[in-house]
Coordinates of C-alpha atoms in Angstrom, one line a residue:
M1 CA 0.0 0.0 0.0
A2 CA 1.2 3.5 -0.7
T3 CA 3.0 5.2 2.2
R4 CA 1.2 8.3 3.5
S5 CA 2.9 11.6 3.7
A6 CA 4.1 12.8 7.1
T7 CA 3.2 16.3 5.9
P8 CA -0.1 16.8 4.0
P9 CA 0.4 18.2 0.5
A10 CA 0.1 22.0 0.4
N11 CA -2.4 21.7 -2.4
Q12 CA -4.9 19.5 -0.6
T13 CA -7.1 22.5 -0.9
R14 CA -6.0 22.9 -4.5
E15 CA -8.3 25.0 -6.7
Q16 CA -10.8 22.9 -8.7
W17 CA -13.1 23.2 -11.6
N18 CA -16.7 23.7 -10.5
H19 CA -18.0 21.3 -13.1
S20 CA -16.6 18.7 -15.5
A21 CA -18.1 20.8 -18.2
G22 CA -15.9 23.7 -17.1
F23 CA -12.8 21.5 -17.4
I24 CA -13.9 20.2 -20.8
L25 CA -14.7 23.7 -22.2
A26 CA -11.4 25.0 -20.9
A27 CA -9.4 22.1 -22.4
I28 CA -11.3 22.7 -25.7
G29 CA -10.5 26.4 -25.4
S30 CA -6.8 25.6 -25.1
A31 CA -6.9 23.2 -28.1
L32 CA -8.9 25.5 -30.3
G33 CA -6.3 28.0 -31.3
L34 CA -5.1 29.9 -34.2
G35 CA -3.5 26.8 -35.8
N36 CA -7.0 25.2 -36.2
I37 CA -8.1 28.0 -38.4
W38 CA -5.1 28.9 -40.4
R39 CA -2.9 25.8 -40.4
F40 CA -5.2 22.7 -40.8
P41 CA -7.0 23.8 -44.0
G42 CA -3.7 24.5 -45.8
V43 CA -1.9 21.4 -44.5
A44 CA -4.9 19.2 -45.5
Y45 CA -5.1 20.7 -49.0
A46 CA -1.3 20.3 -49.6
S47 CA -1.4 16.7 -48.3
G48 CA -4.0 14.9 -50.4
S49 CA -7.1 17.0 -49.6
G50 CA -9.9 14.5 -48.8
A51 CA -7.5 11.6 -48.6
F52 CA -5.6 13.5 -45.8
L53 CA -8.5 12.7 -43.5
I54 CA -7.4 9.1 -43.4
P55 CA -3.9 9.6 -41.9
Y56 CA -5.3 12.5 -39.9
L57 CA -7.8 10.1 -38.2
V58 CA -5.1 7.4 -37.7
A59 CA -2.8 10.0 -36.1
L60 CA -5.6 11.2 -33.8
L61 CA -6.3 7.7 -32.6
T62 CA -2.8 6.4 -32.3
A63 CA -0.9 9.5 -31.0
G64 CA -3.1 12.4 -30.3
I65 CA -5.6 10.8 -27.9
P66 CA -3.0 8.5 -26.2
I67 CA -0.6 11.3 -25.4
L68 CA -3.5 13.5 -24.3
F69 CA -4.5 10.7 -21.9
L70 CA -0.8 10.7 -20.7
D71 CA -1.0 14.4 -19.9
Y72 CA -4.3 13.9 -18.1
A73 CA -3.0 10.9 -16.1
I74 CA 0.1 12.7 -14.9
G75 CA -1.7 15.9 -13.9
H76 CA -4.7 14.3 -12.3
R77 CA -2.7 11.6 -10.3
F78 CA 0.2 13.8 -9.1
R79 CA -1.9 17.0 -8.6
G80 CA 0.5 19.6 -9.8
A81 CA 1.7 21.8 -12.7
P82 CA 4.5 20.1 -14.7
P83 CA 7.5 20.7 -12.3
L84 CA 5.7 19.5 -9.2
A85 CA 4.0 16.6 -11.0
F86 CA 7.2 15.3 -12.5
R87 CA 9.0 15.8 -9.2
R88 CA 6.4 13.8 -7.4
M89 CA 6.9 11.0 -9.9
A90 CA 10.7 11.1 -9.4
K91 CA 12.8 14.0 -8.0
W92 CA 15.3 13.8 -10.9
A93 CA 12.5 14.3 -13.4
E94 CA 11.8 17.9 -12.3
P95 CA 13.8 19.5 -15.1
L96 CA 11.4 18.0 -17.6
G97 CA 8.6 19.9 -15.9
W98 CA 10.5 23.1 -16.1
F99 CA 11.4 22.5 -19.7
Q100 CA 7.7 22.3 -20.5
T101 CA 7.0 25.4 -18.4
A102 CA 9.8 27.3 -20.3
L103 CA 8.1 26.2 -23.5
L104 CA 4.9 27.8 -22.2
F105 CA 6.8 31.0 -21.4
V106 CA 8.4 31.2 -24.9
I107 CA 5.1 30.5 -26.7
S108 CA 3.1 32.9 -24.6
V109 CA 5.3 35.9 -25.3
Y110 CA 4.8 35.6 -29.1
Y111 CA 1.3 34.2 -29.1
A112 CA 0.0 37.3 -27.5
A113 CA 1.2 39.3 -30.5
V114 CA -0.9 37.3 -32.9
V115 CA -4.0 37.7 -30.7
A116 CA -3.3 41.5 -30.7
W117 CA -3.0 41.5 -34.5
A118 CA -6.4 39.7 -34.7
A119 CA -7.9 42.3 -32.3
S120 CA -6.6 45.1 -34.5
Y121 CA -8.1 43.5 -37.6
F122 CA -11.4 43.1 -35.9
I123 CA -11.5 46.9 -35.6
F124 CA -10.2 47.4 -39.1
S125 CA -13.0 45.1 -40.4
F126 CA -15.7 47.7 -39.5
D127 CA -14.7 49.9 -42.4
L128 CA -12.3 47.5 -44.3
G129 CA -9.4 49.7 -43.2
W130 CA -6.8 47.5 -44.8
G131 CA -7.6 48.9 -48.2
D132 CA -7.0 47.2 -51.6
D133 CA -3.4 46.1 -51.2
T134 CA -3.8 43.9 -48.1
Q135 CA -0.2 42.6 -48.2
T136 CA 1.4 46.0 -48.2
F137 CA -1.0 47.1 -45.4
F138 CA -0.2 44.1 -43.2
L139 CA 3.6 44.0 -43.7
S140 CA 4.4 47.7 -44.2
D141 CA 1.6 49.9 -42.9
Y142 CA 0.5 47.8 -39.8
L143 CA 3.5 45.7 -38.7
Q144 CA 6.2 48.0 -40.3
V145 CA 8.3 44.9 -40.9
G146 CA 12.1 45.7 -41.1
D147 CA 15.2 43.6 -41.6
P148 CA 16.0 40.5 -39.4
V149 CA 17.7 42.5 -36.7
V150 CA 17.1 43.1 -33.0
S151 CA 14.9 46.2 -33.4
L152 CA 13.9 48.6 -30.6
T153 CA 11.7 50.7 -32.8
P154 CA 8.1 50.4 -31.4
V155 CA 5.0 49.8 -33.5
L156 CA 2.3 51.5 -31.4
G157 CA -0.5 49.9 -33.4
V158 CA 0.7 46.6 -32.2
M159 CA 1.9 47.5 -28.7
I160 CA -1.3 49.1 -27.5
P161 CA -3.5 46.0 -28.3
M162 CA -0.8 43.8 -26.8
I163 CA -1.0 45.8 -23.5
L164 CA -4.7 45.3 -23.4
V165 CA -4.4 41.6 -24.1
W166 CA -1.9 41.1 -21.3
V167 CA -4.0 43.1 -18.8
A168 CA -7.0 40.9 -19.6
V169 CA -4.8 37.8 -19.1
G170 CA -3.7 39.0 -15.7
V171 CA -7.2 39.8 -14.5
I172 CA -8.5 36.4 -15.6
L173 CA -5.6 34.4 -14.0
G174 CA -6.0 36.5 -10.8
L175 CA -9.6 35.5 -10.5
G176 CA -8.6 31.8 -10.3
V177 CA -9.5 28.6 -11.9
A178 CA -13.3 28.6 -11.2
R179 CA -14.1 32.3 -11.3
G180 CA -11.6 33.2 -14.0
L181 CA -10.6 30.4 -16.5
E182 CA -13.8 28.4 -16.2
K183 CA -16.2 31.3 -16.5
V184 CA -14.4 32.8 -19.5
N185 CA -14.4 29.5 -21.4
M186 CA -18.0 28.8 -20.5
I187 CA -18.8 32.1 -22.3
F188 CA -16.2 32.3 -25.0
I189 CA -16.2 28.7 -26.4
P190 CA -20.0 28.6 -27.2
L191 CA -19.6 32.1 -28.6
L192 CA -16.7 31.0 -30.8
V193 CA -18.7 28.0 -32.1
V194 CA -21.8 30.1 -32.9
A195 CA -19.7 32.9 -34.6
F196 CA -17.7 30.4 -36.7
I197 CA -20.8 28.5 -37.7
A198 CA -22.4 31.7 -38.9
L199 CA -19.2 32.5 -40.8
V200 CA -19.2 29.1 -42.5
I201 CA -22.9 29.4 -43.5
R202 CA -22.1 32.9 -45.0
A203 CA -19.1 31.5 -46.8
L204 CA -21.1 28.6 -48.3
L205 CA -23.6 31.0 -49.8
L206 CA -20.9 32.8 -51.8
P207 CA -20.4 32.2 -55.6
G208 CA -17.7 29.7 -56.2
A209 CA -18.0 28.2 -52.7
L210 CA -18.6 24.7 -54.1
D211 CA -15.5 24.9 -56.2
G212 CA -13.5 25.6 -53.0
L213 CA -15.1 22.6 -51.2
D214 CA -14.4 20.4 -54.2
A215 CA -10.7 21.4 -54.0
F216 CA -10.7 20.8 -50.2
F217 CA -12.4 17.4 -50.2
T218 CA -11.6 15.7 -53.5
P219 CA -9.1 13.0 -52.5
N220 CA -5.7 12.6 -54.0
W221 CA -5.3 8.9 -53.1
S222 CA -1.7 8.8 -54.4
A223 CA -0.7 11.1 -51.5
L224 CA -1.3 8.3 -49.1
A225 CA 1.9 6.6 -50.4
D226 CA 4.0 9.7 -49.4
P227 CA 5.5 9.3 -45.9
N228 CA 5.6 13.1 -45.6
V229 CA 1.8 13.2 -45.7
W230 CA 1.5 10.9 -42.8
I231 CA 4.1 12.9 -40.9
A232 CA 2.1 16.1 -41.7
A233 CA -1.0 14.4 -40.2
Y234 CA 0.8 13.4 -37.0
A235 CA 2.3 16.9 -36.8
Q236 CA -1.1 18.6 -37.2
I237 CA -2.8 16.4 -34.5
F238 CA 0.1 16.9 -32.2
F239 CA 0.3 20.6 -32.4
S240 CA -3.5 21.3 -32.4
L241 CA -4.3 19.3 -29.2
S242 CA -2.1 21.4 -26.9
I243 CA -0.3 18.2 -25.6
A244 CA 3.1 17.5 -24.2
F245 CA 4.0 21.0 -23.0
G246 CA 2.3 21.3 -19.7
I247 CA -1.1 22.8 -20.4
M248 CA -3.2 19.7 -20.1
I249 CA -1.1 18.5 -17.1
T250 CA -2.0 21.7 -15.3
Y251 CA -5.6 21.7 -16.3
A252 CA -6.0 18.0 -15.3
S253 CA -4.5 18.7 -11.8
Y254 CA -7.5 20.9 -11.1
Q255 CA -10.0 18.1 -11.8
R256 CA -11.8 16.6 -8.8
R257 CA -10.4 13.3 -7.5
K258 CA -13.0 11.1 -9.0
A259 CA -13.5 13.0 -12.3
N260 CA -14.1 11.0 -15.5
M261 CA -10.8 11.7 -17.3
T262 CA -10.8 9.6 -20.4
S263 CA -14.3 10.4 -21.5
A264 CA -13.5 14.1 -21.1
G265 CA -10.4 13.5 -23.2
L266 CA -12.4 11.9 -26.0
V267 CA -14.8 14.9 -26.0
V268 CA -11.9 17.4 -26.2
A269 CA -10.1 15.5 -28.9
F270 CA -13.1 15.0 -31.2
A271 CA -14.4 18.5 -30.6
N272 CA -11.0 19.9 -31.7
S273 CA -10.9 17.8 -34.8
S274 CA -14.5 18.6 -35.7
F275 CA -13.7 22.3 -35.4
E276 CA -10.7 21.9 -37.7
I277 CA -12.8 20.3 -40.4
L278 CA -15.4 23.1 -39.9
A279 CA -12.6 25.6 -40.3
G280 CA -11.5 23.8 -43.5
I281 CA -15.0 24.1 -44.9
G282 CA -15.2 27.8 -44.1
V283 CA -11.7 28.7 -45.3
F284 CA -12.0 26.8 -48.6
A285 CA -15.6 28.0 -49.4
T286 CA -14.2 31.5 -49.0
L287 CA -11.1 30.7 -51.2
G288 CA -13.5 29.3 -53.8
F289 CA -15.2 32.6 -53.9
M290 CA -11.8 34.3 -54.3
A291 CA -10.9 32.0 -57.2
H292 CA -14.3 32.7 -58.8
Q293 CA -13.8 36.5 -58.6
Q294 CA -10.4 36.2 -60.2
A295 CA -11.5 33.7 -62.8
T296 CA -8.9 31.2 -61.8
Q297 CA -8.5 27.9 -59.9
V298 CA -8.2 27.4 -56.2
S299 CA -4.9 25.6 -56.9
D300 CA -3.5 28.8 -58.4
L301 CA -4.1 30.9 -55.3
E302 CA -1.3 31.8 -52.9
G303 CA -1.2 32.4 -49.2
L304 CA -3.4 29.4 -48.1
T305 CA -1.9 28.9 -44.6
G306 CA -0.4 30.8 -41.7
P307 CA -0.6 34.5 -40.9
I308 CA -0.7 35.4 -44.6
L309 CA -4.0 33.5 -45.0
S310 CA -5.6 35.3 -42.1
F311 CA -4.1 38.8 -42.5
V312 CA -3.5 39.1 -46.2
T313 CA -5.6 36.6 -48.2
F314 CA -8.8 36.8 -46.1
P315 CA -8.9 40.6 -45.9
K316 CA -8.6 40.7 -49.7
V317 CA -11.5 38.3 -50.1
I318 CA -13.6 40.2 -47.4
S319 CA -13.2 43.4 -49.4
E320 CA -14.6 41.8 -52.5
M321 CA -17.7 40.1 -51.0
P322 CA -21.1 41.7 -50.3
G323 CA -21.4 42.6 -46.6
G324 CA -17.7 41.9 -46.2
N325 CA -17.4 43.9 -43.0
V326 CA -19.8 41.6 -41.2
F327 CA -17.9 38.6 -42.4
G328 CA -14.7 40.2 -41.4
M329 CA -15.9 40.9 -37.9
L330 CA -17.0 37.3 -37.5
F331 CA -13.7 35.9 -38.8
F332 CA -11.4 38.1 -36.7
A333 CA -13.6 37.8 -33.6
S334 CA -13.2 34.0 -34.0
L335 CA -9.5 34.5 -34.2
V336 CA -9.4 36.6 -31.1
I337 CA -11.5 34.2 -29.1
A338 CA -9.6 31.1 -30.3
G339 CA -6.2 32.8 -29.6
F340 CA -7.2 34.3 -26.3
T341 CA -8.6 31.1 -24.7
S342 CA -5.4 29.3 -25.8
L343 CA -3.2 32.1 -24.4
I344 CA -4.8 32.1 -21.0
S345 CA -4.2 28.3 -20.8
I346 CA -0.6 28.8 -21.7
V347 CA 0.0 31.5 -19.1
Q348 CA -1.9 29.5 -16.4
G349 CA 0.6 26.7 -16.7
I350 CA 3.5 29.2 -16.0
S351 CA 1.6 30.9 -13.2
A352 CA 0.8 27.5 -11.5
S353 CA 4.4 26.4 -11.7
I354 CA 5.7 29.6 -10.1
Q355 CA 2.9 29.5 -7.4
E356 CA 3.9 25.9 -6.4
K357 CA 7.6 26.4 -6.5
F358 CA 7.7 29.5 -4.4
A359 CA 4.6 28.9 -2.3
T360 CA 3.0 32.2 -3.3
S361 CA -0.6 33.2 -3.5
R362 CA -2.5 32.7 -6.8
V363 CA -2.9 36.5 -7.3
F364 CA 0.8 37.3 -6.7
A365 CA 2.0 34.6 -9.1
A366 CA -0.5 35.7 -11.7
V367 CA 0.6 39.4 -11.4
I368 CA 4.3 38.6 -11.5
V369 CA 4.1 36.1 -14.5
T370 CA 1.8 38.5 -16.4
I371 CA 4.2 41.5 -15.9
V372 CA 7.3 39.5 -16.8
C373 CA 5.7 37.8 -19.9
G374 CA 4.0 41.0 -20.9
V375 CA 7.1 43.2 -20.8
I376 CA 9.2 40.8 -22.8
S377 CA 6.3 40.1 -25.2
I378 CA 5.7 43.8 -25.9
G379 CA 9.4 44.7 -26.0
L380 CA 10.3 42.0 -28.4
F381 CA 7.3 41.4 -30.6
G382 CA 5.8 44.9 -30.6
T383 CA 8.7 46.3 -32.7
T384 CA 9.5 46.4 -36.4
S385 CA 11.3 43.1 -36.2
G386 CA 8.4 41.4 -34.3
L387 CA 7.1 39.4 -37.2
I388 CA 10.5 37.9 -38.2
A389 CA 11.3 37.2 -34.5
L390 CA 7.9 35.6 -34.0
D391 CA 8.3 33.4 -37.1
T392 CA 11.7 32.2 -36.1
V393 CA 10.9 31.5 -32.4
D394 CA 7.7 29.7 -33.4
M395 CA 9.5 27.4 -35.8
W396 CA 12.0 26.3 -33.2
S397 CA 9.8 26.1 -30.2
N398 CA 6.9 24.3 -31.9
N399 CA 8.7 22.0 -34.3
L400 CA 11.7 21.2 -32.1
G401 CA 10.9 22.1 -28.5
I402 CA 7.5 20.6 -28.2
V403 CA 8.3 17.5 -30.2
F404 CA 11.4 16.9 -28.1
S405 CA 9.3 17.4 -24.9
A406 CA 6.8 14.8 -26.0
I407 CA 9.5 12.2 -26.9
I408 CA 11.4 12.6 -23.6
M409 CA 8.1 12.6 -21.6
A410 CA 7.0 9.3 -23.1
I411 CA 10.4 7.7 -22.7
V412 CA 11.0 8.9 -19.2
T413 CA 7.4 8.0 -18.0
I414 CA 7.0 4.7 -19.7
W415 CA 10.5 3.2 -20.0
I416 CA 12.7 4.8 -17.3
M417 CA 10.2 5.4 -14.4
R418 CA 8.0 2.5 -15.5
K419 CA 4.9 4.5 -14.6
G420 CA 2.8 3.3 -17.6
K421 CA 0.9 0.6 -15.7
E422 CA 0.3 2.9 -12.7
L423 CA -1.0 5.7 -14.9
R424 CA -3.2 3.4 -16.9
I425 CA -4.7 2.0 -13.7
H426 CA -5.3 5.5 -12.4
L427 CA -7.2 6.4 -15.6
N428 CA -9.3 3.3 -15.4
T429 CA -10.1 3.8 -11.8
V430 CA -11.6 7.2 -12.2
S431 CA -13.0 6.9 -15.8
T432 CA -15.8 5.0 -17.5
F433 CA -13.8 4.5 -20.8
H434 CA -11.0 2.1 -19.8
V435 CA -7.7 2.0 -21.6
G436 CA -5.9 -1.3 -22.1
P437 CA -2.2 -2.3 -22.5
W438 CA -2.4 -1.0 -26.1
W439 CA -2.3 2.6 -24.6
T440 CA 1.2 1.9 -23.1
V441 CA 2.4 0.6 -26.5
L442 CA 1.1 3.6 -28.4
V443 CA 2.6 6.1 -25.9
G444 CA 5.8 4.2 -25.3
L445 CA 6.6 3.0 -28.8
L446 CA 4.6 4.4 -31.7
G447 CA 4.5 8.0 -30.4
P448 CA 8.3 8.4 -29.8
A449 CA 9.1 6.6 -33.1
V450 CA 7.0 8.9 -35.2
L451 CA 7.9 12.0 -33.3
G452 CA 11.6 11.1 -33.3
F453 CA 11.5 10.8 -37.1
M454 CA 9.8 14.2 -37.3
L455 CA 12.4 15.8 -35.0
I456 CA 15.4 14.3 -36.8
Q457 CA 14.0 15.3 -40.2
R458 CA 13.3 18.9 -39.1
V459 CA 16.7 19.3 -37.4
I460 CA 18.6 18.1 -40.5
T461 CA 16.5 20.5 -42.7
L462 CA 17.1 23.5 -40.5
I463 CA 20.8 22.8 -40.2
A464 CA 21.3 22.2 -44.0
D465 CA 18.9 24.8 -45.4
G466 CA 18.4 27.4 -42.7
Y467 CA 15.0 29.1 -42.5
E468 CA 13.4 31.6 -44.8
G469 CA 16.7 33.0 -45.9
Y470 CA 17.4 34.6 -42.5
P471 CA 21.0 35.2 -41.6
N472 CA 22.8 32.4 -39.7
W473 CA 23.5 34.7 -36.7
Y474 CA 19.8 35.6 -36.5
L475 CA 18.8 31.9 -36.5
G476 CA 21.5 31.2 -33.9
V477 CA 20.0 33.9 -31.6
F478 CA 16.3 33.4 -32.0
G479 CA 16.2 29.8 -33.3
W480 CA 18.8 27.7 -31.7
G481 CA 19.1 30.2 -28.9
T482 CA 15.5 29.4 -28.0
I483 CA 16.3 25.7 -27.5
A484 CA 19.4 26.6 -25.5
F485 CA 17.2 28.9 -23.3
L486 CA 14.7 26.1 -22.7
I487 CA 17.5 23.7 -21.5
V488 CA 19.2 26.2 -19.3
I489 CA 16.0 27.4 -17.6
S490 CA 14.9 23.8 -16.9
F491 CA 18.1 23.2 -14.8
V492 CA 18.3 26.7 -13.3
M493 CA 14.8 26.5 -12.0
T494 CA 15.3 23.0 -10.7
A495 CA 18.4 24.2 -8.8
I496 CA 16.4 26.8 -6.9
P497 CA 15.1 25.3 -3.6
W498 CA 11.4 24.8 -3.2
R499 CA 10.0 27.3 -0.6
N500 CA 7.9 24.5 0.9
K501 CA 10.6 21.9 0.6
A502 CA 8.9 19.6 3.1
D503 CA 5.9 19.3 0.9
A504 CA 7.8 19.0 -2.3
D505 CA 10.0 16.2 -0.9
A506 CA 7.3 14.3 1.0
R507 CA 6.1 11.0 -0.3
F508 CA 3.1 12.0 -2.3
D509 CA -0.1 10.2 -1.2
A510 CA -1.7 9.7 -4.7
W511 CA -5.2 8.5 -5.0
P512 CA -6.2 5.8 -5.8
E513 CA -3.6 3.7 -3.8
I514 CA -1.9 1.2 -6.0
D515 CA 0.3 -1.6 -4.5
R516 CA 3.5 -2.9 -5.9
A517 CA 1.7 -5.6 -7.8
G518 CA -0.3 -2.9 -9.6
R519 CA -3.5 -3.6 -7.8
V520 CA -5.9 -0.9 -6.6
T521 CA -6.3 -0.9 -2.8
G522 CA -7.6 2.6 -2.0
A523 CA -10.8 2.9 -4.2
P524 CA -14.4 2.0 -3.6
T525 CA -14.8 -1.8 -3.7
N526 CA -16.7 -2.0 -7.0
T527 CA -14.3 0.3 -8.8
A528 CA -11.2 -1.5 -7.4
N529 CA -12.6 -4.9 -8.4
T530 CA -13.3 -3.7 -12.0
V531 CA -9.8 -2.3 -12.4
N532 CA -8.1 -5.3 -10.8
K533 CA -9.8 -7.6 -13.3
E534 CA -8.2 -5.5 -16.0
V535 CA -4.8 -5.7 -14.3
G536 CA -5.1 -9.4 -14.1
R537 CA -5.6 -9.8 -17.8

């Protein structure tokens, strides 16, 4: 039987979600981000269109959901943000928790800039203020993009909305999990769905919309023989679910002890994928209209993914359609909501880690984290070099940092600490949808293998070809320097003593109690019997 702590954990009175629906909507809010709207449609179109849905579904079932369950199991069983959760699993694993927290920090400081851009464009959409040349407006007039240097020249049109975004983040985090995060997501996520459905309906009524849908859904079956298409599917699922960099570990730690984790995970995963397909329909119906207006084919259009799709291509289409300002308001309002709900989940992971490490109050941690992140965010990405810095940091943190985090987390948890069985039993004890030994195989073997291939492929490409023609010194500072920062911070933060060291070092009394044979001893009899039958198989 598990040994009880001499000192009760400090977070026995840990904040909790008021309802499972609050947790589910918050997790969906984290998963539904900017990438769902501007990345999935373009990736799907370039990777076999309708045929892409096959590797996409396979990736969801074999990697996305299993790793999401791993995040949930770690957070829910060990009741902490990543650093504390991994330390409670094994003291030497704490640096992995700080690596994930550092990833959250890096992503938060540039993600806020994109949310600010979307907020600005929401205002511009009232009178179509971007004019006829949307690319010149976005790059030169609005962002005032300069050379790849470290610029200190401020862009007030970006800085001011960024300040407002960070103030809103700080207020919500200060209100706490139940009064802040939960209530915001309970309002914003239904609002996002309604706004986006209205946007899609409007797009489907445009001339040429069916041509866009035909381009999006017509399968190119030969693409399934291309390994890069399957890699693209795993990458899309992996990046869109907010897994393996601390968010879902933190969110799961606020769930009640006997919350149904796996069923909630299935709802989150399929809601995220459904929204991505909905986004693809809306985006390509709109692009079909653009092709119709230009008397060309969708395949001949440019700017079908990323910021260019959202801030250059779409404004151009909006200017040409009847009632374009209403469509523009819906589109950019959706971007703001999707980005903001993701941003607050990212910053919450940082704030919770700091709160636990230094035993501070929730409000103090929220204020400090918001100020530090906000100052760096505004100072670095609110300047004329902000777009180039953002593009570079995003490439290295997402395509290298998060993938590396997932690989190490799976290997350390499943193979080194041998926690796979314990975490699987925990999920089965508290959930109605039970996972079998196949889950451990997917998390411990298939996931690291596919992600490892992705990581090696990307590293070789970045070393050999560089990125976007940026100078090597610039990539060294903002690209490889980002990875160096993540590694250094993970060990520096680990070296700092825990303020409540007695709690951090105490043997954590996890629920349910599981003996060395892997049998549940601390759950209700009927639950324990059910799980123990599974263990015996």
